[in-house]
Coordinates of C-alpha atoms and ligand atoms in Angstrom, one line a residue:
X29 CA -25.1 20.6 15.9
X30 CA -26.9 19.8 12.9
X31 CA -25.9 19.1 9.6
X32 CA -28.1 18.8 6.3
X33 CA -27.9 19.0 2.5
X34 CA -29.0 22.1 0.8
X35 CA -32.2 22.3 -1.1
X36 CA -32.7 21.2 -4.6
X37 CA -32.5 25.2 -5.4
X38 CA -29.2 25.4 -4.0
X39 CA -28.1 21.8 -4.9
X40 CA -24.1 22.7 -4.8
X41 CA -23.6 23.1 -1.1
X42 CA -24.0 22.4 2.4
X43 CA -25.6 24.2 5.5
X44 CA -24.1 23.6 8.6
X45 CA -25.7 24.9 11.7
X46 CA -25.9 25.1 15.7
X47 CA -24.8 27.2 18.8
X48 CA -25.6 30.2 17.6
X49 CA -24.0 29.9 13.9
X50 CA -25.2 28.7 10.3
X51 CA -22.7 28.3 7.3
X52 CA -23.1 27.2 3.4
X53 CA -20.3 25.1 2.7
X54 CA -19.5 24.2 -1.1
X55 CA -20.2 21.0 -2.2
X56 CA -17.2 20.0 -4.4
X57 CA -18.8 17.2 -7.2
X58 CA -16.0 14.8 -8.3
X59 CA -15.9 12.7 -11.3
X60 CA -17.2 9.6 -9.3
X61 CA -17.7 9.3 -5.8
X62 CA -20.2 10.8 -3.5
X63 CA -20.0 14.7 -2.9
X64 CA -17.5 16.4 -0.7
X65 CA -18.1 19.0 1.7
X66 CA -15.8 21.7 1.2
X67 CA -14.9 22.7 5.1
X68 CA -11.6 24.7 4.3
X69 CA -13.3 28.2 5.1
X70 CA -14.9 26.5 8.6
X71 CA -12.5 27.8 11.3
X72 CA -12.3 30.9 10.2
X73 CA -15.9 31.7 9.4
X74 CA -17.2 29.5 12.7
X75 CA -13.7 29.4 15.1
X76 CA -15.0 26.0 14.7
X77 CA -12.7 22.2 13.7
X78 CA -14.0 19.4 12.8
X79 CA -13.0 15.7 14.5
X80 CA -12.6 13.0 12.4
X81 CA -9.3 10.9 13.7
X82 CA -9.2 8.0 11.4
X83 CA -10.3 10.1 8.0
X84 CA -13.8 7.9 7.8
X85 CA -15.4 11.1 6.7
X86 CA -12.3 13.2 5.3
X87 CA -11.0 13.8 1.9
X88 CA -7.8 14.4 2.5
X89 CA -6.7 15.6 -0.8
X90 CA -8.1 16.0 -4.7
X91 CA -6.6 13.1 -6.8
X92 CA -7.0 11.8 -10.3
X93 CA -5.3 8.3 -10.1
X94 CA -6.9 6.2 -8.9
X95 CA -11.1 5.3 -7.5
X96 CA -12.4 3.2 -5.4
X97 CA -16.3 2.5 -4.9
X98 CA -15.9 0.3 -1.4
X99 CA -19.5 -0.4 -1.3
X100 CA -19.1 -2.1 -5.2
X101 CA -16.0 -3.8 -4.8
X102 CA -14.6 -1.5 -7.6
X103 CA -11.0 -0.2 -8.3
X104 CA -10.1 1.8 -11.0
X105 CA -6.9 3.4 -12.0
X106 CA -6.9 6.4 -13.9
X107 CA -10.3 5.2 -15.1
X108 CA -9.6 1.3 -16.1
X109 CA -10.8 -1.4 -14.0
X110 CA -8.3 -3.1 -11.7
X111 CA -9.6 -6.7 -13.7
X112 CA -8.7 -6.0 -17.0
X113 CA -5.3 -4.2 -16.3
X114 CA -4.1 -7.7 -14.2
X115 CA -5.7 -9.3 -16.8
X116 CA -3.9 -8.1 -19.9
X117 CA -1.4 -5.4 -18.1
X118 CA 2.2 -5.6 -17.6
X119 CA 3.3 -4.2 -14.3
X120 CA 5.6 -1.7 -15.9
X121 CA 2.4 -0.4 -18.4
X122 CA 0.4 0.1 -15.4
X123 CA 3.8 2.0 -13.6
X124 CA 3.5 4.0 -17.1
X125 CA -0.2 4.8 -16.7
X126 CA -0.2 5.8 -12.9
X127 CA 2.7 8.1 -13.7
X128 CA 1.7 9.7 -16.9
X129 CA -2.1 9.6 -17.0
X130 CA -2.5 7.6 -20.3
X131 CA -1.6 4.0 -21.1
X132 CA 1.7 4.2 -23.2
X133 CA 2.0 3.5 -26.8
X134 CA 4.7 1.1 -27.9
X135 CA 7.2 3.7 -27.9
X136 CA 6.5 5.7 -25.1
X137 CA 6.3 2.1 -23.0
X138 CA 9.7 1.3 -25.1
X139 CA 11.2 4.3 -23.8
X140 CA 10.1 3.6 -20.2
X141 CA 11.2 0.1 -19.9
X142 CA 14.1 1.5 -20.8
X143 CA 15.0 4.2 -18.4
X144 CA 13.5 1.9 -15.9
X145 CA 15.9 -0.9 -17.1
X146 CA 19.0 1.5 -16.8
X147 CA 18.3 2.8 -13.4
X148 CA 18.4 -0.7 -11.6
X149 CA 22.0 -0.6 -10.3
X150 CA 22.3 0.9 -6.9
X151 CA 25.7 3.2 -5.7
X152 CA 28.3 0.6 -4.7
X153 CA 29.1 1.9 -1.5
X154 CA 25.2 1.3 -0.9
X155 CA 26.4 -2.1 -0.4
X156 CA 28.4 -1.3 2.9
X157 CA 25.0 0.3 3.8
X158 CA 23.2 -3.3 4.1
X159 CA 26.7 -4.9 5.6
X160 CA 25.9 -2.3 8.9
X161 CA 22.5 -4.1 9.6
X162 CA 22.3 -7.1 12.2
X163 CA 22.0 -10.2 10.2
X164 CA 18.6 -11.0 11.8
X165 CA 17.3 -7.9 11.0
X166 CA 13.6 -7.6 9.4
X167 CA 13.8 -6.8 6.1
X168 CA 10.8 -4.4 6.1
X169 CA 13.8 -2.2 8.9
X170 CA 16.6 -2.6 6.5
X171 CA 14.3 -1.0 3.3
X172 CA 13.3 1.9 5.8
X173 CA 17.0 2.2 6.6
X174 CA 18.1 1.9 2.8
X175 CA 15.6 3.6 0.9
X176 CA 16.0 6.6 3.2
X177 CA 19.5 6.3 2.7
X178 CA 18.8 6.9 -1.2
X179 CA 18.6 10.9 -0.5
X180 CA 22.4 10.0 0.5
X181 CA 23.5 8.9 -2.6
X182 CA 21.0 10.6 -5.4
X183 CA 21.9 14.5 -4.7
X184 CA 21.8 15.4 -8.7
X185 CA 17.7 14.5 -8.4
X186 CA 16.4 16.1 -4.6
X187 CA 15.6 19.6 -6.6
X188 CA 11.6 18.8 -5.9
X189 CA 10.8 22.3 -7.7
X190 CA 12.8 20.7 -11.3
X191 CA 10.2 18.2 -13.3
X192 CA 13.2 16.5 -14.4
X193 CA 14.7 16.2 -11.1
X194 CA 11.1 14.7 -10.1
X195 CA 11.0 12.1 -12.8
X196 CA 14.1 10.7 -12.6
X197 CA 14.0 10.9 -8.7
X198 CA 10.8 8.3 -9.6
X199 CA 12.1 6.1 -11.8
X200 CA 14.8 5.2 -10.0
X201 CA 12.5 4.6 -7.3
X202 CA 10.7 1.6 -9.4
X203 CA 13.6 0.8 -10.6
X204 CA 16.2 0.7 -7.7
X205 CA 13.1 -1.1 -5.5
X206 CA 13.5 -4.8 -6.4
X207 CA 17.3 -4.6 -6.2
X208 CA 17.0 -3.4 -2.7
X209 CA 14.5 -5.8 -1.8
X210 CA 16.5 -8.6 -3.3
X211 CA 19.4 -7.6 -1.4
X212 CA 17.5 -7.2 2.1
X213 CA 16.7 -11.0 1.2
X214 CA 20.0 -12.4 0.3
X215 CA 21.9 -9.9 3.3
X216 CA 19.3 -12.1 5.5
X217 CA 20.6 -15.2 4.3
X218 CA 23.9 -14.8 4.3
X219 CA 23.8 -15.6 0.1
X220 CA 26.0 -12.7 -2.1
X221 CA 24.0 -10.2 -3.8
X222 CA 23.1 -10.8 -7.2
X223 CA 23.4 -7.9 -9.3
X224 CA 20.4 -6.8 -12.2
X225 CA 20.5 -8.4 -15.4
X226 CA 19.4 -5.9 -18.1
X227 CA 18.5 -8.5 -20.7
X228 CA 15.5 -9.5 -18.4
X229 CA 12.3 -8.1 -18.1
X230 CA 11.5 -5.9 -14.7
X231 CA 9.6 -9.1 -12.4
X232 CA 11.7 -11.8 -14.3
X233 CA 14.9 -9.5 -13.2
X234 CA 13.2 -9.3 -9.7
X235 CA 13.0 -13.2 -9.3
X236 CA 17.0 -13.6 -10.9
X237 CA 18.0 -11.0 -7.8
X238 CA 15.7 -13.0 -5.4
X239 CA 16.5 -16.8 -6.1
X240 CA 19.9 -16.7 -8.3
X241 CA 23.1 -18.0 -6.4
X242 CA 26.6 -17.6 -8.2
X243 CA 27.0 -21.2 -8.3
X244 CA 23.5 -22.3 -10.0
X245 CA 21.8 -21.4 -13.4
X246 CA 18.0 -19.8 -12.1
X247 CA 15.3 -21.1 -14.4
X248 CA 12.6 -19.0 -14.9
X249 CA 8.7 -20.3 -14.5
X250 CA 6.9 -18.8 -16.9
X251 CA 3.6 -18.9 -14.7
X252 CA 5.5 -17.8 -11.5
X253 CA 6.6 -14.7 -13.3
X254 CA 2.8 -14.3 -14.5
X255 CA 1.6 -14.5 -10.9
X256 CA 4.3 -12.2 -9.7
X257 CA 3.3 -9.4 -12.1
X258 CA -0.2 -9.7 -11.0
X259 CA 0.4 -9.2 -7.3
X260 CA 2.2 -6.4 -8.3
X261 CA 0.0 -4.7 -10.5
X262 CA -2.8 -5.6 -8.0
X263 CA -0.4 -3.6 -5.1
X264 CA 0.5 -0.8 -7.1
X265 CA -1.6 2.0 -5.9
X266 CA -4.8 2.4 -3.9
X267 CA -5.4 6.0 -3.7
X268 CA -5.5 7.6 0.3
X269 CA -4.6 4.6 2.1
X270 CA -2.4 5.0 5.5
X271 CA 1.0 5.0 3.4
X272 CA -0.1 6.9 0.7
X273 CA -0.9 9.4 3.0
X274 CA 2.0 9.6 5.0
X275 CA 3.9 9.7 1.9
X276 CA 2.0 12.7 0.8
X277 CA 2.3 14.2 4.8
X278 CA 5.7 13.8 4.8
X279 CA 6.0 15.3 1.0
X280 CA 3.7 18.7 1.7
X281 CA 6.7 19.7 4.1
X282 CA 9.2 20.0 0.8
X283 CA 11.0 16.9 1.9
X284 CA 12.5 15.0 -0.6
X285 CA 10.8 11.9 -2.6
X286 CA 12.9 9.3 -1.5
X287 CA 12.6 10.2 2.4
X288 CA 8.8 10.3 1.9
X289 CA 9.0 6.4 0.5
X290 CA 10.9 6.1 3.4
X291 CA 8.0 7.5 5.7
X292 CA 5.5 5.4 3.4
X293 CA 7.5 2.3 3.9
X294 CA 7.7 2.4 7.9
X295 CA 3.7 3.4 7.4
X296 CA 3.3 0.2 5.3
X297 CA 4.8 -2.3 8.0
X298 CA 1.9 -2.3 10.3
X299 CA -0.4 -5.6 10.5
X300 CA -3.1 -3.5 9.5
X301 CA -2.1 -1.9 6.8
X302 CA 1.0 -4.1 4.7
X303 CA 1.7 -5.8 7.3
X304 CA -1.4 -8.3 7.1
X305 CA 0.2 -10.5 4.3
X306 CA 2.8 -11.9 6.9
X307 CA -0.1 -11.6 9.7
X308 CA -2.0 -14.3 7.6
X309 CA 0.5 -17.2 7.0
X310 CA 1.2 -16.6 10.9
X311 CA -2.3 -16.8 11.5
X312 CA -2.7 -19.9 8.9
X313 CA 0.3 -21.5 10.9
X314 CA -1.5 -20.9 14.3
X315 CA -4.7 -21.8 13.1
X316 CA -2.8 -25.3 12.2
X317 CA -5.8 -27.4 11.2
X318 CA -9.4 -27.4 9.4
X319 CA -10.7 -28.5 13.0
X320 CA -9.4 -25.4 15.0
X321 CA -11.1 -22.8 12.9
X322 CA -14.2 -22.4 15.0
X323 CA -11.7 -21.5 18.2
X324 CA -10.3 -19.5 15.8
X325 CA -13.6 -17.3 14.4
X326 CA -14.9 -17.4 18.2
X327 CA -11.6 -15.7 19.4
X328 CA -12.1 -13.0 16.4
X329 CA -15.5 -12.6 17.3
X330 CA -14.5 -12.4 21.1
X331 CA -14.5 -8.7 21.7
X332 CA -12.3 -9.0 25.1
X333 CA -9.9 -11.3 22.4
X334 CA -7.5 -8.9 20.3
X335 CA -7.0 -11.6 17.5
X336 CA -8.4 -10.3 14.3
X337 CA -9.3 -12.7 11.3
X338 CA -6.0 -11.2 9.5
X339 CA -6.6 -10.8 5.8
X340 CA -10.4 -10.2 6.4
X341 CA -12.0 -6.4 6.3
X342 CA -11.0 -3.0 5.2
X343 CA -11.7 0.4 5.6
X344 CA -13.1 1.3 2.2
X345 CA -14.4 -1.9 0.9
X346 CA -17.5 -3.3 2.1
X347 CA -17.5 -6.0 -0.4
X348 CA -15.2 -8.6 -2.0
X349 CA -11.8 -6.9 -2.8
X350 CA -11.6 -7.3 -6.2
X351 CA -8.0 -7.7 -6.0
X352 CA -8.9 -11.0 -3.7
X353 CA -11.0 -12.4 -6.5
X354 CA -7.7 -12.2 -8.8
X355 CA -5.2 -13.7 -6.5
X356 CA -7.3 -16.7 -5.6
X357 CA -7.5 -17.6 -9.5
X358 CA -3.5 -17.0 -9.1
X359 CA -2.9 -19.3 -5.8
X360 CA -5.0 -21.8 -8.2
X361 CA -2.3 -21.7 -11.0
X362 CA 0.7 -20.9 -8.9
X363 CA 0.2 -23.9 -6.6
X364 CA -1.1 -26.1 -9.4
X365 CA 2.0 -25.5 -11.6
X366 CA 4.3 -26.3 -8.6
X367 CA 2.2 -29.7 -8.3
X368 CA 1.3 -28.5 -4.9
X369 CA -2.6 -27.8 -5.2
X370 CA -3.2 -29.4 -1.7
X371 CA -0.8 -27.0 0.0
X372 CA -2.5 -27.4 3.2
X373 CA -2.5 -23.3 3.8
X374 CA -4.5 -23.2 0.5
X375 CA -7.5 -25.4 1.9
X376 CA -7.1 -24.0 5.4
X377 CA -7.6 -20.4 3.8
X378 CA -10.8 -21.6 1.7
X379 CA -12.3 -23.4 4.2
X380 CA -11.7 -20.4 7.0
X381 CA -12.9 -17.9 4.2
X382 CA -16.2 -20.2 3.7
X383 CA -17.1 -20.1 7.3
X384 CA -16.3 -16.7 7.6
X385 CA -18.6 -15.2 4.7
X386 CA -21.4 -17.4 6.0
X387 CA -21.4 -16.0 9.7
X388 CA -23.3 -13.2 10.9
X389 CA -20.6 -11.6 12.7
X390 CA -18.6 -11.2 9.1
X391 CA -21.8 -10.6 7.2
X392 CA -23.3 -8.1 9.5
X393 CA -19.9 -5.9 9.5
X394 CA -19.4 -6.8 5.9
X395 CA -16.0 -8.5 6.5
X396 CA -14.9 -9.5 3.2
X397 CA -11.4 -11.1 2.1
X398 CA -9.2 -8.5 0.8
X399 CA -5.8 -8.4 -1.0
X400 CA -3.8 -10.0 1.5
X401 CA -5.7 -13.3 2.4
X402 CA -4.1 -15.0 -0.9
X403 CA -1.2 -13.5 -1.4
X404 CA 0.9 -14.7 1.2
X405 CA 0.1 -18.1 0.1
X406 CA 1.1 -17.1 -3.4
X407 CA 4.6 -16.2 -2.0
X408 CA 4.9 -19.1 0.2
X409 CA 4.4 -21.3 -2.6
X410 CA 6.8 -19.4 -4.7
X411 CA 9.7 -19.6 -1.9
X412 CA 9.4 -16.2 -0.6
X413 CA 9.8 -16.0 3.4
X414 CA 7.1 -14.4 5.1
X415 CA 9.1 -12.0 6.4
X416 CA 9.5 -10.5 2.6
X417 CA 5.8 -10.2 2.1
X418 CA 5.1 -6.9 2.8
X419 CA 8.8 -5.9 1.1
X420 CA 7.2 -7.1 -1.9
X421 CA 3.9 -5.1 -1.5
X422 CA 5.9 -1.9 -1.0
X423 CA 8.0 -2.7 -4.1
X424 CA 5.2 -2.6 -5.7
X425 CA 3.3 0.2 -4.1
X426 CA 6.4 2.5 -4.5
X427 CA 5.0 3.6 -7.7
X428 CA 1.8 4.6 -6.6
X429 CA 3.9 6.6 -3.9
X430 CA 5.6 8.4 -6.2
X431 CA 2.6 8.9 -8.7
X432 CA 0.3 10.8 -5.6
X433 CA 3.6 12.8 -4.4
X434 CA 4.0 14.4 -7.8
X435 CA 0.7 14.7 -8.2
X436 CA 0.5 16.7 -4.8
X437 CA 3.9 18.0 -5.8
X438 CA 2.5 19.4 -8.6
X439 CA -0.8 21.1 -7.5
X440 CA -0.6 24.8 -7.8
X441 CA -2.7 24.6 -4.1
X442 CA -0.8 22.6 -2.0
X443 CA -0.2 23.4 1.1
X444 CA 1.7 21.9 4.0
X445 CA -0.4 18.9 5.7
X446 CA -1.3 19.9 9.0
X447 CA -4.4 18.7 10.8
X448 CA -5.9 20.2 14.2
X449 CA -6.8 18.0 17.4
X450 CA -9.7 18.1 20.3
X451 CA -7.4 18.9 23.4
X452 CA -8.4 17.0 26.7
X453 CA -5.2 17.5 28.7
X454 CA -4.7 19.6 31.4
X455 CA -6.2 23.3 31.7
X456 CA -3.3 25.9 32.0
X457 CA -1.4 25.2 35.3
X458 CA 1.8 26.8 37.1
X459 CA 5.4 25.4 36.8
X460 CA 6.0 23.7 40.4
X461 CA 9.3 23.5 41.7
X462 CA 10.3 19.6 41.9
X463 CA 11.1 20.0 45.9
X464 CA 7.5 20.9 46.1
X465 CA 6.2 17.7 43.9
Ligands
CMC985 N1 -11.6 -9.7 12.4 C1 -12.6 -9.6 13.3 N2 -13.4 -8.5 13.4 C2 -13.1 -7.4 12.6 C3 -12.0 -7.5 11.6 C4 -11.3 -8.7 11.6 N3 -10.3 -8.8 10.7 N4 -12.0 -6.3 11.0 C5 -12.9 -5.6 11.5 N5 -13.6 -6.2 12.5 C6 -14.8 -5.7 13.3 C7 -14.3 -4.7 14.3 O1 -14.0 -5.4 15.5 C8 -15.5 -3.8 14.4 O2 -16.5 -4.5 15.1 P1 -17.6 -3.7 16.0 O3 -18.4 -2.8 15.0 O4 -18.4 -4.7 16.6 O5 -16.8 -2.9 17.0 C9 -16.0 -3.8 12.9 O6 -15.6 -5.0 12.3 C10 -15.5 -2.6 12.1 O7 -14.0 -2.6 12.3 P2 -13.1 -1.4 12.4 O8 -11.9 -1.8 13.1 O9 -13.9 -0.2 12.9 O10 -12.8 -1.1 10.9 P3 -11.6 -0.3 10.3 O11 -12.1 0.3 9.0 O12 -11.1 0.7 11.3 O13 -10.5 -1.3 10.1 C11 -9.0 -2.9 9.1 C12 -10.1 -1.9 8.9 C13 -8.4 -3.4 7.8 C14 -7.8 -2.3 9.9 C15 -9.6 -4.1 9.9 O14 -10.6 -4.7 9.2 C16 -8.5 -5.1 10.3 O15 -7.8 -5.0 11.3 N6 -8.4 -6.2 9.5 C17 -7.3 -7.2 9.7 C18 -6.0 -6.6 9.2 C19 -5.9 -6.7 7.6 O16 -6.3 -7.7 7.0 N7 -5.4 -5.6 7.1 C20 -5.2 -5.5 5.6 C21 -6.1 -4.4 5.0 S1 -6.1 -4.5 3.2 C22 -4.5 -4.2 2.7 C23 -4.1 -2.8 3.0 O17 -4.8 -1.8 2.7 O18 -3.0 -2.6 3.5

């Protein structure tokens, strides 16, 4: 089967041709980006699919938050560059802009940081919800668990047809996210929950949940705060990733927003997706020593060896994530303002990234650092057990959740998710009877 571009004549679409059939598929021209071919008419005009398991071809959907240009290292949301909004954003602004299109103005953002604010409590009897978990559970089970359980408790905001229903169902997402990730934290250490103070700001309030005890006044670090609203804003959304998409799967059935965060979440948890933060420091702790790193890139390199250099590649970028760049200028600050700048992770990670981008195994494959190589060193530094890295990540991605599912919510063509397979099992056989098996 062959497959070519159409001419310059008939520049806007595709022929498609072999075993006895030819087809002009559209090509659909976004914004930025290369071209998609538009394949929805294939099975019925060809009784033909097309295989692409792990979507390296496959537009899955039409979206207008956010772009990524792999090849570049670029990421922009709703058309500003991942740089300047950590740069100058606050987390909540960007929330603002993934949800609504535009950057607020003062009021609008006013406004929002104030439903936001208002919506942090969770139902009381939510706390007998965390009580039923085993104390040694992983946090990353308890959010499933918890966050699923939020369909339980919201019923005045599951209409997924009402816009108001929709809007409030997502800002008490952000909102209700770090209280339940505190509270997976303190359930695992045995510590009493802390409840939101609304006189703080959304990450400051986040770190007051996380590290206050009854007993102790928490002082807030002004450059800890900093860092944590960068690795938020730098986790917020990045358009069709695995969870993303699950979150829109699980949405195209009807179901209801704070199930498919749910799905997203239990998506997220895999080391090769979220999961990677906590991979790294385990890595980093395995790795042990500047003189074991050649074992160590030798074993990644190995292909009978299933260690991976955790924190290194990624599917779309083929370049230095961007959002790398920006957390290693934040491990710099975090670790220098706790007066631990020789953290021995942090010169185990350099020295491990330096070796890496100078091999030809990385540089052939374009294995780059991306988002979670620094972070987890970040979080160490700031106090955070590993085990609440990739908690943190979908506290933060929650938005950009909830931004593509009312997006897809909202498209006058969506239809219910449902992709076609290449059968190799058996051909059709007769039912045996088990005394003749
Ligand atoms: N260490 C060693 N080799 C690697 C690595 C790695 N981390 N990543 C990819 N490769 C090799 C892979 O073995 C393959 O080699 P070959 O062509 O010789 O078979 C080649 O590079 C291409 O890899 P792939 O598995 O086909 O690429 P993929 O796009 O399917 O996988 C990935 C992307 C992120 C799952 C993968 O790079 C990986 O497992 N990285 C480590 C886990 C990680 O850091 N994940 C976080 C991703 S960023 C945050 C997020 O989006 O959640």
């Amino acid at each position: 089967m062959s497959e070519k571009k159409s001419s310059k004549e008939n520049n806007d679409s595709a022929v498609l041709s072999g075993d006895g059939f030819s087809i002009n598929l559209p090509l659909l021209k976004g914004s930025l980006g290369p071209d998609v071919i538009d394949i929805r008419s294939l099975y019925k005009d060809t009784g033909k699919f097309t295989f692409d398991s792990g979507f390296t071809s496959t537009a899955s959907c039409e979206s207008q938050i956010t772009f990524i240009d792999g090849d570049e290292g670029v990421l922009l949301h709703r058309g500003y560059s991942i740089e300047e909004l950590a740069e100058n954003g606050d987390y909540l602004e960007v929330c603002y802009l993934l949800l609504n299109s535009e950057l607020p103005s003062k009021s609008e953002l006013e406004s929002f940081k104030k439903s936001i604010t208002y919506h942090t409590m969770i139902h009381d009897q939510m706390t007998d919800f965390f009580k039923g978990f085993r104390r040694a559970a992983h946090p990353m089970a308890v959010m499933c668990g918890v966050v699923g359980a939020l369909s339980a408790f919201y019923h005045d905001s599951l209409d997924i047809d009402d816009p108001q229903h929709r809007l409030i169902s997502a800002h008490r997402l952000v909102a209700k996210m770090p209280t339940i990730s505190a509270m997976a934290y303190k359930f695992s250490v045995g510590q009493p929950f802390i409840y939101p103070s609304n006189k703080l700001d959304y990450v400051s309030n986040f770190l007051h949940m996380m590290f206050s005890v009854p007993g102790e006044h928490f002082e807030q670090n002004q450059i800890l705060t900093k860092a944590m609203s960068r690795i938020f804003i730098l986790h917020a959304d990045h358009e069709q990733n695995a969870s993303t998409s699950t979150v829109r799967l699980a949405g195209s059935s009807g179901a209801n927003p704070f199930a498919c965060i749910a799905a997203g979440i239990a998506s997220l948890w895999g080391p090769a997706h979220g999961g990677a933060n906590e991979a790294v420091l385990k890595m980093l702790n395995q790795i042990g020593s500047v003189k074991n790193i050649k074992e160590y890139i030798d074993k990644a390199k190995d292909k009978n060896d299933p260690f991976r250099l955790m924190g290194f590649g990624h599917r779309v970028y083929k370049n230095y994530d961007p959002r790398a760049t920006a957390l290693k200028e934040s491990a710099h600050e975090v670790l220098n303002s706790l007066g631990v700048e020789n953290e021995p992770f942090l010169e185990l990670a350099l020295k491990l990234e330096e070796i890496a981008l100078n091999d030809s195994y990385f540089q052939d494959r374009k294995l780059f650092p991306n988002v979670d190589f620094y972070s987890g060193i970040i979080l160490k530094a700031m106090g955070f057990p590993s085990s609440m890295f990739t908690v943190l990540f979908a506290l933060a991605r929650t938005v950009g959740w909830i931004a593509h599912w009312t997006e897809m919510i909202e498209d006058p063509n969506q239809k219910i998710g449902r992709p076609r397979q290449l059968y190799t099992g058996s051909m059709r056989r007769k039912y045996s009877d088990i005394s003749d098996r």
